[in-house]
XYZ file of C-alpha atoms in Angstrom:
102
model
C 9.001 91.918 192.416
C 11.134 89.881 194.593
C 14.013 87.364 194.564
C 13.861 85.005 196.980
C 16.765 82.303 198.260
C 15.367 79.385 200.591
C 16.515 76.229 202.142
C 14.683 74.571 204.814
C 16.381 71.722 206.518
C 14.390 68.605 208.589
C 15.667 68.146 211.581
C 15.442 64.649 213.249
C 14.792 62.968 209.718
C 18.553 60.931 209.673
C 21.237 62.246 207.299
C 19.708 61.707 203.833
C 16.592 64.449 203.575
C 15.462 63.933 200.045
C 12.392 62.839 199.959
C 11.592 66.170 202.023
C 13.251 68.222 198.987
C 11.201 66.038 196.546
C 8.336 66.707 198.504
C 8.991 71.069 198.834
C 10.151 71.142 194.786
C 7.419 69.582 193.393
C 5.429 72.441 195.441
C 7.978 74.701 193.810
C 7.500 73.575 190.642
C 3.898 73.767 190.621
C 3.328 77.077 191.714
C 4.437 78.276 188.424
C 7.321 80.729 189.697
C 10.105 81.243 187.893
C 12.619 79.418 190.320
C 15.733 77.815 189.861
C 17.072 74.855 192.527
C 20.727 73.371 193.524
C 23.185 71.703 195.851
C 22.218 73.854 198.852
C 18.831 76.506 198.281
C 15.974 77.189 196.136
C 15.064 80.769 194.581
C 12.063 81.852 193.427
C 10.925 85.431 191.758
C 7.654 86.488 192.001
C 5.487 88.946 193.403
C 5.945 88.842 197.285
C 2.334 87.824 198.354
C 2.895 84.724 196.240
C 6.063 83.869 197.171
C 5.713 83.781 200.569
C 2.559 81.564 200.393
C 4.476 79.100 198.808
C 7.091 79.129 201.127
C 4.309 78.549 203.899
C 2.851 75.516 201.486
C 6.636 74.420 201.316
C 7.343 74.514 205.783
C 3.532 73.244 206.105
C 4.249 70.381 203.950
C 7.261 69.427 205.968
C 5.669 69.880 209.061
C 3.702 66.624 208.216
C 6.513 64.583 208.905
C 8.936 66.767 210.520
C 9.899 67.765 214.134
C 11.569 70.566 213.692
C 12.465 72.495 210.306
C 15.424 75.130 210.070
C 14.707 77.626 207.503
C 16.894 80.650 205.785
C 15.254 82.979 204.009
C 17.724 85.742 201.788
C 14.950 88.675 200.226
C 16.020 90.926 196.971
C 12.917 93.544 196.590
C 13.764 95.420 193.417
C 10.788 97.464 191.947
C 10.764 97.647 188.411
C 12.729 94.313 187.425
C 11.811 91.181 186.382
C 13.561 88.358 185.180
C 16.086 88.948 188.082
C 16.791 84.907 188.197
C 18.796 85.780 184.458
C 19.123 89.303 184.595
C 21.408 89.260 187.876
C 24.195 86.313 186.223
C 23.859 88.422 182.849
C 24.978 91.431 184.343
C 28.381 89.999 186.116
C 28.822 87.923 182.855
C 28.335 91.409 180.512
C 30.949 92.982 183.114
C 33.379 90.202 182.907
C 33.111 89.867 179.313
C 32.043 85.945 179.335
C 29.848 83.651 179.899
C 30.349 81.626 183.311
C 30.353 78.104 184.063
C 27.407 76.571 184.998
C-alpha cells in the first residue's frame, strides 16, 4: 500500500490553472482511490500499480493542452497499513491528546 502526495503545475497556461485541476480531480475522483485534495497537492492511497496509472491518466490529460507540466511526486510505501490518509492525522492527534483543526 502506498501514500502518495502530487501536484502537477501547467506551465505556459497564464496565472489562473483551474480548469487543469478540474480537469486532473475529476480523474482523481473517478478512479475510486481513497484521496484527499487542497490548496497546494493531491494524495491518493492505493496499491502502487494503480496509483501510478492514474497519475499517468492525470499528466496525459494535461498534456492535451499543456506545454510543459511540472510535477512533484512525495511516496509513503508502508506494507501492512491501510487507511494511511486517517490513520497518519489520528496518530499525531492520539499523541497530542486532541483533535486538530481542519
Amino acid at each position: 500500500m502506498v501514500l502518495v502526495e502530487f501536484s502537477m503545475t501547467p506551465i505556459g497556461k497564464g496565472e489562473s490553472v483551474s480548469e487543469q485541476v478540474v480537469k486532473v480531480l475529476d480523474l482523481v475522483d473517478k478512479s475510486g482511490l481513497p484521496y484527499r485534495f487542497n490548496a497546494m497537492s493531491t494524495l491518493v492511497e492505493g496499491d502502487l500499480e494503480e496509483v501510478f496509472s492514474l497519475i499517468r491518466r492525470c499528466h496525459k490529460e494535461l498534456e492535451k493542452t499543456c506545454p510543459r507540466i511540472y510535477t512533484i511526486i512525495k511516496m509513503d510505501h508502508r506494507e501492512g497499513y491501510k487507511d494511511m490518509l486517517n490513520y497518519k492525522v489520528g496518530s499525531v492527534e492520539e499523541k497530542l491528546g486532541r483533535q486538530l483543526r481542519k
